[in-house]
């Protein structure tokens, strides 16, 4: 089982939560409103793949700017 690093687990879980909400929301909107919302799902998948391969994550930059910080493990 994967255990997240104790210094970054908070932001990693928050990024995964936001990605999951975006994917679920865009799939529901694609089914109920317009199929064009499936492009949002593709974009989230592309950004998650970029994060896994390079370590660059635009969502972490956005969350950091909104005030999400790593918790102190003092």
mmJSON file of the N, C-alpha and C atoms, coordinates in Angstrom:
{"data_MODEL":{"atom_site":{
"group_PDB":["ATOM","ATOM","ATOM","ATOM","ATOM","ATOM","ATOM","ATOM","ATOM","ATOM","ATOM","ATOM","ATOM","ATOM","ATOM","ATOM","ATOM","ATOM","ATOM","ATOM","ATOM","ATOM","ATOM","ATOM","ATOM","ATOM","ATOM","ATOM","ATOM","ATOM","ATOM","ATOM","ATOM","ATOM","ATOM","ATOM","ATOM","ATOM","ATOM","ATOM","ATOM","ATOM","ATOM","ATOM","ATOM","ATOM","ATOM","ATOM","ATOM","ATOM","ATOM","ATOM","ATOM","ATOM","ATOM","ATOM","ATOM","ATOM","ATOM","ATOM","ATOM","ATOM","ATOM","ATOM","ATOM","ATOM","ATOM","ATOM","ATOM","ATOM","ATOM","ATOM","ATOM","ATOM","ATOM","ATOM","ATOM","ATOM","ATOM","ATOM","ATOM","ATOM","ATOM","ATOM","ATOM","ATOM","ATOM","ATOM","ATOM","ATOM","ATOM","ATOM","ATOM","ATOM","ATOM","ATOM","ATOM","ATOM","ATOM","ATOM","ATOM","ATOM","ATOM","ATOM","ATOM","ATOM","ATOM","ATOM","ATOM","ATOM","ATOM","ATOM","ATOM","ATOM","ATOM","ATOM","ATOM","ATOM","ATOM","ATOM","ATOM","ATOM","ATOM","ATOM","ATOM","ATOM","ATOM","ATOM","ATOM","ATOM","ATOM","ATOM","ATOM","ATOM","ATOM","ATOM","ATOM","ATOM","ATOM","ATOM","ATOM","ATOM","ATOM","ATOM","ATOM","ATOM","ATOM","ATOM","ATOM","ATOM","ATOM","ATOM","ATOM","ATOM","ATOM","ATOM","ATOM","ATOM","ATOM","ATOM","ATOM","ATOM","ATOM","ATOM","ATOM","ATOM","ATOM","ATOM","ATOM","ATOM","ATOM","ATOM","ATOM","ATOM","ATOM","ATOM","ATOM","ATOM","ATOM","ATOM","ATOM","ATOM","ATOM","ATOM","ATOM","ATOM","ATOM","ATOM","ATOM","ATOM","ATOM","ATOM","ATOM","ATOM","ATOM","ATOM","ATOM","ATOM","ATOM","ATOM","ATOM","ATOM","ATOM","ATOM","ATOM","ATOM","ATOM","ATOM","ATOM","ATOM","ATOM","ATOM","ATOM","ATOM","ATOM","ATOM","ATOM","ATOM","ATOM","ATOM","ATOM","ATOM"],
"id":[1,2,3,4,5,6,7,8,9,10,11,12,13,14,15,16,17,18,19,20,21,22,23,24,25,26,27,28,29,30,31,32,33,34,35,36,37,38,39,40,41,42,43,44,45,46,47,48,49,50,51,52,53,54,55,56,57,58,59,60,61,62,63,64,65,66,67,68,69,70,71,72,73,74,75,76,77,78,79,80,81,82,83,84,85,86,87,88,89,90,91,92,93,94,95,96,97,98,99,100,101,102,103,104,105,106,107,108,109,110,111,112,113,114,115,116,117,118,119,120,121,122,123,124,125,126,127,128,129,130,131,132,133,134,135,136,137,138,139,140,141,142,143,144,145,146,147,148,149,150,151,152,153,154,155,156,157,158,159,160,161,162,163,164,165,166,167,168,169,170,171,172,173,174,175,176,177,178,179,180,181,182,183,184,185,186,187,188,189,190,191,192,193,194,195,196,197,198,199,200,201,202,203,204,205,206,207,208,209,210,211,212,213,214,215,216,217,218,219,220,221,222],
"type_symbol":["N","C","C","N","C","C","N","C","C","N","C","C","N","C","C","N","C","C","N","C","C","N","C","C","N","C","C","N","C","C","N","C","C","N","C","C","N","C","C","N","C","C","N","C","C","N","C","C","N","C","C","N","C","C","N","C","C","N","C","C","N","C","C","N","C","C","N","C","C","N","C","C","N","C","C","N","C","C","N","C","C","N","C","C","N","C","C","N","C","C","N","C","C","N","C","C","N","C","C","N","C","C","N","C","C","N","C","C","N","C","C","N","C","C","N","C","C","N","C","C","N","C","C","N","C","C","N","C","C","N","C","C","N","C","C","N","C","C","N","C","C","N","C","C","N","C","C","N","C","C","N","C","C","N","C","C","N","C","C","N","C","C","N","C","C","N","C","C","N","C","C","N","C","C","N","C","C","N","C","C","N","C","C","N","C","C","N","C","C","N","C","C","N","C","C","N","C","C","N","C","C","N","C","C","N","C","C","N","C","C","N","C","C","N","C","C","N","C","C","N","C","C"],
"label_atom_id":["N","CA","C","N","CA","C","N","CA","C","N","CA","C","N","CA","C","N","CA","C","N","CA","C","N","CA","C","N","CA","C","N","CA","C","N","CA","C","N","CA","C","N","CA","C","N","CA","C","N","CA","C","N","CA","C","N","CA","C","N","CA","C","N","CA","C","N","CA","C","N","CA","C","N","CA","C","N","CA","C","N","CA","C","N","CA","C","N","CA","C","N","CA","C","N","CA","C","N","CA","C","N","CA","C","N","CA","C","N","CA","C","N","CA","C","N","CA","C","N","CA","C","N","CA","C","N","CA","C","N","CA","C","N","CA","C","N","CA","C","N","CA","C","N","CA","C","N","CA","C","N","CA","C","N","CA","C","N","CA","C","N","CA","C","N","CA","C","N","CA","C","N","CA","C","N","CA","C","N","CA","C","N","CA","C","N","CA","C","N","CA","C","N","CA","C","N","CA","C","N","CA","C","N","CA","C","N","CA","C","N","CA","C","N","CA","C","N","CA","C","N","CA","C","N","CA","C","N","CA","C","N","CA","C","N","CA","C","N","CA","C","N","CA","C","N","CA","C","N","CA","C","N","CA","C","N","CA","C"],
"label_alt_id":[null,null,null,null,null,null,null,null,null,null,null,null,null,null,null,null,null,null,null,null,null,null,null,null,null,null,null,null,null,null,null,null,null,null,null,null,null,null,null,null,null,null,null,null,null,null,null,null,null,null,null,null,null,null,null,null,null,null,null,null,null,null,null,null,null,null,null,null,null,null,null,null,null,null,null,null,null,null,null,null,null,null,null,null,null,null,null,null,null,null,null,null,null,null,null,null,null,null,null,null,null,null,null,null,null,null,null,null,null,null,null,null,null,null,null,null,null,null,null,null,null,null,null,null,null,null,null,null,null,null,null,null,null,null,null,null,null,null,null,null,null,null,null,null,null,null,null,null,null,null,null,null,null,null,null,null,null,null,null,null,null,null,null,null,null,null,null,null,null,null,null,null,null,null,null,null,null,null,null,null,null,null,null,null,null,null,null,null,null,null,null,null,null,null,null,null,null,null,null,null,null,null,null,null,null,null,null,null,null,null,null,null,null,null,null,null,null,null,null,null,null,null],
"label_comp_id":["UNK","UNK","UNK","UNK","UNK","UNK","UNK","UNK","UNK","UNK","UNK","UNK","UNK","UNK","UNK","UNK","UNK","UNK","UNK","UNK","UNK","UNK","UNK","UNK","UNK","UNK","UNK","UNK","UNK","UNK","UNK","UNK","UNK","UNK","UNK","UNK","UNK","UNK","UNK","UNK","UNK","UNK","UNK","UNK","UNK","UNK","UNK","UNK","UNK","UNK","UNK","UNK","UNK","UNK","UNK","UNK","UNK","UNK","UNK","UNK","UNK","UNK","UNK","UNK","UNK","UNK","UNK","UNK","UNK","UNK","UNK","UNK","UNK","UNK","UNK","UNK","UNK","UNK","UNK","UNK","UNK","UNK","UNK","UNK","UNK","UNK","UNK","UNK","UNK","UNK","UNK","UNK","UNK","UNK","UNK","UNK","UNK","UNK","UNK","UNK","UNK","UNK","UNK","UNK","UNK","UNK","UNK","UNK","UNK","UNK","UNK","UNK","UNK","UNK","UNK","UNK","UNK","UNK","UNK","UNK","UNK","UNK","UNK","UNK","UNK","UNK","UNK","UNK","UNK","UNK","UNK","UNK","UNK","UNK","UNK","UNK","UNK","UNK","UNK","UNK","UNK","UNK","UNK","UNK","UNK","UNK","UNK","UNK","UNK","UNK","UNK","UNK","UNK","UNK","UNK","UNK","UNK","UNK","UNK","UNK","UNK","UNK","UNK","UNK","UNK","UNK","UNK","UNK","UNK","UNK","UNK","UNK","UNK","UNK","UNK","UNK","UNK","UNK","UNK","UNK","UNK","UNK","UNK","UNK","UNK","UNK","UNK","UNK","UNK","UNK","UNK","UNK","UNK","UNK","UNK","UNK","UNK","UNK","UNK","UNK","UNK","UNK","UNK","UNK","UNK","UNK","UNK","UNK","UNK","UNK","UNK","UNK","UNK","UNK","UNK","UNK","UNK","UNK","UNK","UNK","UNK","UNK"],
"label_asym_id":["A","A","A","A","A","A","A","A","A","A","A","A","A","A","A","A","A","A","A","A","A","A","A","A","A","A","A","A","A","A","A","A","A","A","A","A","A","A","A","A","A","A","A","A","A","A","A","A","A","A","A","A","A","A","A","A","A","A","A","A","A","A","A","A","A","A","A","A","A","A","A","A","A","A","A","A","A","A","A","A","A","A","A","A","A","A","A","A","A","A","A","A","A","A","A","A","A","A","A","A","A","A","A","A","A","A","A","A","A","A","A","A","A","A","A","A","A","A","A","A","A","A","A","A","A","A","A","A","A","A","A","A","A","A","A","A","A","A","A","A","A","A","A","A","A","A","A","A","A","A","A","A","A","A","A","A","A","A","A","A","A","A","A","A","A","A","A","A","A","A","A","A","A","A","A","A","A","A","A","A","A","A","A","A","A","A","A","A","A","A","A","A","A","A","A","A","A","A","A","A","A","A","A","A","A","A","A","A","A","A","A","A","A","A","A","A","A","A","A","A","A","A"],
"label_entity_id":["1","1","1","1","1","1","1","1","1","1","1","1","1","1","1","1","1","1","1","1","1","1","1","1","1","1","1","1","1","1","1","1","1","1","1","1","1","1","1","1","1","1","1","1","1","1","1","1","1","1","1","1","1","1","1","1","1","1","1","1","1","1","1","1","1","1","1","1","1","1","1","1","1","1","1","1","1","1","1","1","1","1","1","1","1","1","1","1","1","1","1","1","1","1","1","1","1","1","1","1","1","1","1","1","1","1","1","1","1","1","1","1","1","1","1","1","1","1","1","1","1","1","1","1","1","1","1","1","1","1","1","1","1","1","1","1","1","1","1","1","1","1","1","1","1","1","1","1","1","1","1","1","1","1","1","1","1","1","1","1","1","1","1","1","1","1","1","1","1","1","1","1","1","1","1","1","1","1","1","1","1","1","1","1","1","1","1","1","1","1","1","1","1","1","1","1","1","1","1","1","1","1","1","1","1","1","1","1","1","1","1","1","1","1","1","1","1","1","1","1","1","1"],
"label_seq_id":[1,1,1,2,2,2,3,3,3,4,4,4,5,5,5,6,6,6,7,7,7,8,8,8,9,9,9,10,10,10,11,11,11,12,12,12,13,13,13,14,14,14,15,15,15,16,16,16,17,17,17,18,18,18,19,19,19,20,20,20,21,21,21,22,22,22,23,23,23,24,24,24,25,25,25,26,26,26,27,27,27,28,28,28,29,29,29,30,30,30,31,31,31,32,32,32,33,33,33,34,34,34,35,35,35,36,36,36,37,37,37,38,38,38,39,39,39,40,40,40,41,41,41,42,42,42,43,43,43,44,44,44,45,45,45,46,46,46,47,47,47,48,48,48,49,49,49,50,50,50,51,51,51,52,52,52,53,53,53,54,54,54,55,55,55,56,56,56,57,57,57,58,58,58,59,59,59,60,60,60,61,61,61,62,62,62,63,63,63,64,64,64,65,65,65,66,66,66,67,67,67,68,68,68,69,69,69,70,70,70,71,71,71,72,72,72,73,73,73,74,74,74],
"pdbx_PDB_ins_code":[null,null,null,null,null,null,null,null,null,null,null,null,null,null,null,null,null,null,null,null,null,null,null,null,null,null,null,null,null,null,null,null,null,null,null,null,null,null,null,null,null,null,null,null,null,null,null,null,null,null,null,null,null,null,null,null,null,null,null,null,null,null,null,null,null,null,null,null,null,null,null,null,null,null,null,null,null,null,null,null,null,null,null,null,null,null,null,null,null,null,null,null,null,null,null,null,null,null,null,null,null,null,null,null,null,null,null,null,null,null,null,null,null,null,null,null,null,null,null,null,null,null,null,null,null,null,null,null,null,null,null,null,null,null,null,null,null,null,null,null,null,null,null,null,null,null,null,null,null,null,null,null,null,null,null,null,null,null,null,null,null,null,null,null,null,null,null,null,null,null,null,null,null,null,null,null,null,null,null,null,null,null,null,null,null,null,null,null,null,null,null,null,null,null,null,null,null,null,null,null,null,null,null,null,null,null,null,null,null,null,null,null,null,null,null,null,null,null,null,null,null,null],
"Cartn_x":[0.841,0.0,0.888,0.49,1.241,0.908,1.934,1.773,2.405,1.633,2.139,3.204,4.123,5.168,4.53,5.07,4.441,4.487,5.414,5.509,4.524,4.163,3.325,2.007,1.649,0.436,-0.814,-0.809,-1.99,-2.299,-1.294,-1.514,-1.781,-1.115,-1.368,-2.813,-3.324,-4.711,-5.678,-5.347,-6.199,-6.231,-5.093,-5.031,-5.863,-5.76,-6.541,-8.029,-8.391,-9.795,-10.347,-9.616,-10.059,-10.163,-9.179,-9.224,-10.426,-10.716,-11.867,-13.179,-13.297,-14.516,-14.673,-13.577,-13.638,-14.048,-13.472,-13.798,-15.256,-15.713,-17.105,-18.072,-17.763,-18.626,-18.688,-17.54,-17.545,-18.208,-18.091,-18.79,-20.296,-20.738,-22.173,-22.685,-21.948,-22.35,-22.331,-21.373,-21.313,-22.501,-22.956,-24.111,-25.42,-25.529,-26.809,-26.977,-25.879,-25.992,-25.491,-24.183,-23.594,-22.326,-22.121,-20.92,-19.594,-19.632,-18.409,-17.723,-18.462,-17.862,-16.879,-16.897,-15.933,-14.508,-14.363,-13.026,-12.389,-13.2,-12.671,-12.064,-12.745,-12.216,-10.869,-10.774,-9.505,-8.409,-8.756,-7.774,-7.26,-8.155,-7.737,-6.805,-7.146,-6.281,-4.919,-4.885,-3.619,-2.766,-3.386,-2.638,-2.141,-2.934,-2.474,-1.305,-1.352,-0.242,1.013,0.855,1.99,2.594,1.75,2.228,3.004,2.513,3.186,4.537,4.63,5.863,6.909,6.456,7.408,7.462,6.403,6.345,5.761,5.441,4.831,3.318,2.731,1.292,0.687,-0.031,-0.663,-1.671,-2.349,-3.329,-2.654,-1.454,-0.755,-0.372,-0.047,0.261,-0.987,-2.13,-3.391,-3.781,-3.679,-4.03,-3.113,-1.829,-0.882,-1.244,-1.639,-2.027,-3.316,-4.177,-5.425,-5.245,-4.038,-3.768,-3.544,-3.588,-3.326,-1.819,-1.392,0.04,0.234,1.475,1.781,1.635,1.193,1.052,2.394,2.612,3.853,3.83,4.925,5.029,5.977,5.833,6.722,6.513],
"Cartn_y":[-1.174,0.0,1.239,2.253,3.503,4.399,4.88,5.843,7.154,8.221,9.51,10.034,10.822,11.449,12.341,12.286,13.014,14.522,15.029,16.474,16.987,16.168,16.648,15.907,15.084,14.283,15.147,16.276,17.137,17.673,18.236,18.782,17.686,16.538,15.441,14.971,14.821,14.38,15.456,16.712,17.799,17.866,17.652,17.638,16.484,15.323,14.168,14.387,15.04,15.343,16.289,17.351,18.309,17.635,16.8,16.097,15.164,14.457,13.562,14.299,15.446,16.243,16.768,17.22,17.69,16.569,15.379,14.266,13.853,13.664,13.279,14.345,15.589,16.676,16.768,16.637,16.753,15.552,14.37,13.209,13.384,13.831,14.066,15.155,16.243,17.297,16.819,15.971,15.425,14.53,13.786,12.899,13.682,14.689,15.359,16.65,17.347,18.661,18.641,18.401,18.454,17.606,16.829,15.976,16.745,18.024,18.827,18.884,18.595,18.604,17.448,16.463,15.369,15.854,16.992,17.548,17.952,18.355,18.685,17.436,16.293,15.031,14.709,14.914,14.683,15.61,16.862,17.826,17.437,17.004,16.567,15.357,14.418,13.26,13.656,14.606,15.088,15.755,16.578,17.251,16.269,15.248,14.236,13.431,13.141,12.427,13.291,14.577,15.5,15.581,15.622,15.668,14.397,13.245,11.986,11.876,12.397,12.243,13.32,14.547,15.647,16.25,16.081,16.709,18.107,18.621,19.946,19.812,20.579,20.474,21.874,22.322,23.644,23.749,22.649,22.701,22.989,22.467,22.761,24.232,24.843,26.272,27.078,26.676,27.369,27.211,25.99,25.754,26.517,26.59,27.343,28.823,29.353,30.759,31.032,30.021,30.172,29.963,29.6,29.508,28.117,27.084,25.72,25.543,25.217,25.027,23.655,23.165,21.926,22.13,21.098,21.184,20.923,21.573,21.395,20.053,19.308,18.006,18.152,19.23,19.506,18.526],
"Cartn_z":[0.0,0.0,0.0,-0.786,-0.874,0.309,0.959,2.052,1.588,1.586,1.135,2.09,1.554,2.351,3.409,4.616,5.724,5.531,4.732,4.546,3.499,2.514,1.42,1.316,2.275,2.147,2.077,2.754,2.776,1.38,0.713,-0.624,-1.647,-1.525,-2.459,-2.379,-1.172,-1.012,-1.488,-1.254,-1.714,-3.234,-3.883,-5.343,-5.893,-5.28,-5.741,-5.518,-4.413,-4.155,-5.217,-5.522,-6.535,-7.894,-8.243,-9.522,-9.59,-8.518,-8.499,-8.651,-7.983,-8.104,-9.531,-10.143,-11.515,-12.465,-12.296,-13.182,-13.021,-11.791,-11.564,-12.075,-11.81,-12.274,-13.781,-14.444,-15.906,-16.568,-15.976,-16.529,-16.387,-15.215,-15.033,-15.969,-16.093,-17.012,-18.455,-18.8,-20.152,-20.464,-19.466,-19.669,-19.687,-18.826,-18.641,-19.436,-19.736,-20.359,-21.798,-21.959,-23.299,-23.319,-24.372,-24.437,-24.458,-24.715,-24.723,-23.367,-22.295,-20.957,-20.762,-21.639,-21.535,-21.785,-22.446,-22.65,-21.319,-20.36,-19.028,-18.395,-18.559,-18.034,-18.676,-19.987,-20.681,-20.211,-19.947,-19.459,-18.078,-17.207,-15.869,-15.979,-16.849,-17.061,-17.598,-18.524,-19.078,-18.007,-17.163,-16.1,-15.038,-14.713,-13.761,-14.331,-15.62,-16.264,-16.285,-16.583,-16.559,-15.163,-14.147,-12.772,-12.422,-12.849,-12.536,-13.238,-14.453,-15.221,-14.934,-14.659,-14.518,-13.121,-12.33,-11.014,-11.052,-12.241,-12.382,-12.259,-11.341,-11.116,-10.985,-12.016,-11.929,-10.781,-10.452,-9.359,-8.024,-7.807,-6.557,-6.479,-7.608,-7.634,-7.293,-7.856,-7.581,-6.113,-5.59,-4.188,-3.245,-3.586,-2.764,-2.759,-3.93,-4.016,-3.242,-3.117,-2.376,-0.871,-0.452,0.983,1.528,0.693,1.17,1.34,2.526,2.816,3.454,3.41,4.086,5.584,6.243,7.695,8.354,9.45,10.19,10.915,10.832,11.525,12.695,13.447,14.575,15.693],
"occupancy":[1.0,1.0,1.0,1.0,1.0,1.0,1.0,1.0,1.0,1.0,1.0,1.0,1.0,1.0,1.0,1.0,1.0,1.0,1.0,1.0,1.0,1.0,1.0,1.0,1.0,1.0,1.0,1.0,1.0,1.0,1.0,1.0,1.0,1.0,1.0,1.0,1.0,1.0,1.0,1.0,1.0,1.0,1.0,1.0,1.0,1.0,1.0,1.0,1.0,1.0,1.0,1.0,1.0,1.0,1.0,1.0,1.0,1.0,1.0,1.0,1.0,1.0,1.0,1.0,1.0,1.0,1.0,1.0,1.0,1.0,1.0,1.0,1.0,1.0,1.0,1.0,1.0,1.0,1.0,1.0,1.0,1.0,1.0,1.0,1.0,1.0,1.0,1.0,1.0,1.0,1.0,1.0,1.0,1.0,1.0,1.0,1.0,1.0,1.0,1.0,1.0,1.0,1.0,1.0,1.0,1.0,1.0,1.0,1.0,1.0,1.0,1.0,1.0,1.0,1.0,1.0,1.0,1.0,1.0,1.0,1.0,1.0,1.0,1.0,1.0,1.0,1.0,1.0,1.0,1.0,1.0,1.0,1.0,1.0,1.0,1.0,1.0,1.0,1.0,1.0,1.0,1.0,1.0,1.0,1.0,1.0,1.0,1.0,1.0,1.0,1.0,1.0,1.0,1.0,1.0,1.0,1.0,1.0,1.0,1.0,1.0,1.0,1.0,1.0,1.0,1.0,1.0,1.0,1.0,1.0,1.0,1.0,1.0,1.0,1.0,1.0,1.0,1.0,1.0,1.0,1.0,1.0,1.0,1.0,1.0,1.0,1.0,1.0,1.0,1.0,1.0,1.0,1.0,1.0,1.0,1.0,1.0,1.0,1.0,1.0,1.0,1.0,1.0,1.0,1.0,1.0,1.0,1.0,1.0,1.0,1.0,1.0,1.0,1.0,1.0,1.0,1.0,1.0,1.0,1.0,1.0,1.0],
"B_iso_or_equiv":[0.0,0.0,0.0,0.0,0.0,0.0,0.0,0.0,0.0,0.0,0.0,0.0,0.0,0.0,0.0,0.0,0.0,0.0,0.0,0.0,0.0,0.0,0.0,0.0,0.0,0.0,0.0,0.0,0.0,0.0,0.0,0.0,0.0,0.0,0.0,0.0,0.0,0.0,0.0,0.0,0.0,0.0,0.0,0.0,0.0,0.0,0.0,0.0,0.0,0.0,0.0,0.0,0.0,0.0,0.0,0.0,0.0,0.0,0.0,0.0,0.0,0.0,0.0,0.0,0.0,0.0,0.0,0.0,0.0,0.0,0.0,0.0,0.0,0.0,0.0,0.0,0.0,0.0,0.0,0.0,0.0,0.0,0.0,0.0,0.0,0.0,0.0,0.0,0.0,0.0,0.0,0.0,0.0,0.0,0.0,0.0,0.0,0.0,0.0,0.0,0.0,0.0,0.0,0.0,0.0,0.0,0.0,0.0,0.0,0.0,0.0,0.0,0.0,0.0,0.0,0.0,0.0,0.0,0.0,0.0,0.0,0.0,0.0,0.0,0.0,0.0,0.0,0.0,0.0,0.0,0.0,0.0,0.0,0.0,0.0,0.0,0.0,0.0,0.0,0.0,0.0,0.0,0.0,0.0,0.0,0.0,0.0,0.0,0.0,0.0,0.0,0.0,0.0,0.0,0.0,0.0,0.0,0.0,0.0,0.0,0.0,0.0,0.0,0.0,0.0,0.0,0.0,0.0,0.0,0.0,0.0,0.0,0.0,0.0,0.0,0.0,0.0,0.0,0.0,0.0,0.0,0.0,0.0,0.0,0.0,0.0,0.0,0.0,0.0,0.0,0.0,0.0,0.0,0.0,0.0,0.0,0.0,0.0,0.0,0.0,0.0,0.0,0.0,0.0,0.0,0.0,0.0,0.0,0.0,0.0,0.0,0.0,0.0,0.0,0.0,0.0,0.0,0.0,0.0,0.0,0.0,0.0],
"pdbx_formal_charge":[null,null,null,null,null,null,null,null,null,null,null,null,null,null,null,null,null,null,null,null,null,null,null,null,null,null,null,null,null,null,null,null,null,null,null,null,null,null,null,null,null,null,null,null,null,null,null,null,null,null,null,null,null,null,null,null,null,null,null,null,null,null,null,null,null,null,null,null,null,null,null,null,null,null,null,null,null,null,null,null,null,null,null,null,null,null,null,null,null,null,null,null,null,null,null,null,null,null,null,null,null,null,null,null,null,null,null,null,null,null,null,null,null,null,null,null,null,null,null,null,null,null,null,null,null,null,null,null,null,null,null,null,null,null,null,null,null,null,null,null,null,null,null,null,null,null,null,null,null,null,null,null,null,null,null,null,null,null,null,null,null,null,null,null,null,null,null,null,null,null,null,null,null,null,null,null,null,null,null,null,null,null,null,null,null,null,null,null,null,null,null,null,null,null,null,null,null,null,null,null,null,null,null,null,null,null,null,null,null,null,null,null,null,null,null,null,null,null,null,null,null,null],
"auth_seq_id":[1,1,1,2,2,2,3,3,3,4,4,4,5,5,5,6,6,6,7,7,7,8,8,8,9,9,9,10,10,10,11,11,11,12,12,12,13,13,13,14,14,14,15,15,15,16,16,16,17,17,17,18,18,18,19,19,19,20,20,20,21,21,21,22,22,22,23,23,23,24,24,24,25,25,25,26,26,26,27,27,27,28,28,28,29,29,29,30,30,30,31,31,31,32,32,32,33,33,33,34,34,34,35,35,35,36,36,36,37,37,37,38,38,38,39,39,39,40,40,40,41,41,41,42,42,42,43,43,43,44,44,44,45,45,45,46,46,46,47,47,47,48,48,48,49,49,49,50,50,50,51,51,51,52,52,52,53,53,53,54,54,54,55,55,55,56,56,56,57,57,57,58,58,58,59,59,59,60,60,60,61,61,61,62,62,62,63,63,63,64,64,64,65,65,65,66,66,66,67,67,67,68,68,68,69,69,69,70,70,70,71,71,71,72,72,72,73,73,73,74,74,74],
"auth_comp_id":["UNK","UNK","UNK","UNK","UNK","UNK","UNK","UNK","UNK","UNK","UNK","UNK","UNK","UNK","UNK","UNK","UNK","UNK","UNK","UNK","UNK","UNK","UNK","UNK","UNK","UNK","UNK","UNK","UNK","UNK","UNK","UNK","UNK","UNK","UNK","UNK","UNK","UNK","UNK","UNK","UNK","UNK","UNK","UNK","UNK","UNK","UNK","UNK","UNK","UNK","UNK","UNK","UNK","UNK","UNK","UNK","UNK","UNK","UNK","UNK","UNK","UNK","UNK","UNK","UNK","UNK","UNK","UNK","UNK","UNK","UNK","UNK","UNK","UNK","UNK","UNK","UNK","UNK","UNK","UNK","UNK","UNK","UNK","UNK","UNK","UNK","UNK","UNK","UNK","UNK","UNK","UNK","UNK","UNK","UNK","UNK","UNK","UNK","UNK","UNK","UNK","UNK","UNK","UNK","UNK","UNK","UNK","UNK","UNK","UNK","UNK","UNK","UNK","UNK","UNK","UNK","UNK","UNK","UNK","UNK","UNK","UNK","UNK","UNK","UNK","UNK","UNK","UNK","UNK","UNK","UNK","UNK","UNK","UNK","UNK","UNK","UNK","UNK","UNK","UNK","UNK","UNK","UNK","UNK","UNK","UNK","UNK","UNK","UNK","UNK","UNK","UNK","UNK","UNK","UNK","UNK","UNK","UNK","UNK","UNK","UNK","UNK","UNK","UNK","UNK","UNK","UNK","UNK","UNK","UNK","UNK","UNK","UNK","UNK","UNK","UNK","UNK","UNK","UNK","UNK","UNK","UNK","UNK","UNK","UNK","UNK","UNK","UNK","UNK","UNK","UNK","UNK","UNK","UNK","UNK","UNK","UNK","UNK","UNK","UNK","UNK","UNK","UNK","UNK","UNK","UNK","UNK","UNK","UNK","UNK","UNK","UNK","UNK","UNK","UNK","UNK","UNK","UNK","UNK","UNK","UNK","UNK"],
"auth_asym_id":["A","A","A","A","A","A","A","A","A","A","A","A","A","A","A","A","A","A","A","A","A","A","A","A","A","A","A","A","A","A","A","A","A","A","A","A","A","A","A","A","A","A","A","A","A","A","A","A","A","A","A","A","A","A","A","A","A","A","A","A","A","A","A","A","A","A","A","A","A","A","A","A","A","A","A","A","A","A","A","A","A","A","A","A","A","A","A","A","A","A","A","A","A","A","A","A","A","A","A","A","A","A","A","A","A","A","A","A","A","A","A","A","A","A","A","A","A","A","A","A","A","A","A","A","A","A","A","A","A","A","A","A","A","A","A","A","A","A","A","A","A","A","A","A","A","A","A","A","A","A","A","A","A","A","A","A","A","A","A","A","A","A","A","A","A","A","A","A","A","A","A","A","A","A","A","A","A","A","A","A","A","A","A","A","A","A","A","A","A","A","A","A","A","A","A","A","A","A","A","A","A","A","A","A","A","A","A","A","A","A","A","A","A","A","A","A","A","A","A","A","A","A"],
"auth_atom_id":["N","CA","C","N","CA","C","N","CA","C","N","CA","C","N","CA","C","N","CA","C","N","CA","C","N","CA","C","N","CA","C","N","CA","C","N","CA","C","N","CA","C","N","CA","C","N","CA","C","N","CA","C","N","CA","C","N","CA","C","N","CA","C","N","CA","C","N","CA","C","N","CA","C","N","CA","C","N","CA","C","N","CA","C","N","CA","C","N","CA","C","N","CA","C","N","CA","C","N","CA","C","N","CA","C","N","CA","C","N","CA","C","N","CA","C","N","CA","C","N","CA","C","N","CA","C","N","CA","C","N","CA","C","N","CA","C","N","CA","C","N","CA","C","N","CA","C","N","CA","C","N","CA","C","N","CA","C","N","CA","C","N","CA","C","N","CA","C","N","CA","C","N","CA","C","N","CA","C","N","CA","C","N","CA","C","N","CA","C","N","CA","C","N","CA","C","N","CA","C","N","CA","C","N","CA","C","N","CA","C","N","CA","C","N","CA","C","N","CA","C","N","CA","C","N","CA","C","N","CA","C","N","CA","C","N","CA","C","N","CA","C","N","CA","C","N","CA","C","N","CA","C","N","CA","C","N","CA","C"],
"pdbx_PDB_model_num":[1,1,1,1,1,1,1,1,1,1,1,1,1,1,1,1,1,1,1,1,1,1,1,1,1,1,1,1,1,1,1,1,1,1,1,1,1,1,1,1,1,1,1,1,1,1,1,1,1,1,1,1,1,1,1,1,1,1,1,1,1,1,1,1,1,1,1,1,1,1,1,1,1,1,1,1,1,1,1,1,1,1,1,1,1,1,1,1,1,1,1,1,1,1,1,1,1,1,1,1,1,1,1,1,1,1,1,1,1,1,1,1,1,1,1,1,1,1,1,1,1,1,1,1,1,1,1,1,1,1,1,1,1,1,1,1,1,1,1,1,1,1,1,1,1,1,1,1,1,1,1,1,1,1,1,1,1,1,1,1,1,1,1,1,1,1,1,1,1,1,1,1,1,1,1,1,1,1,1,1,1,1,1,1,1,1,1,1,1,1,1,1,1,1,1,1,1,1,1,1,1,1,1,1,1,1,1,1,1,1,1,1,1,1,1,1,1,1,1,1,1,1]
}}}
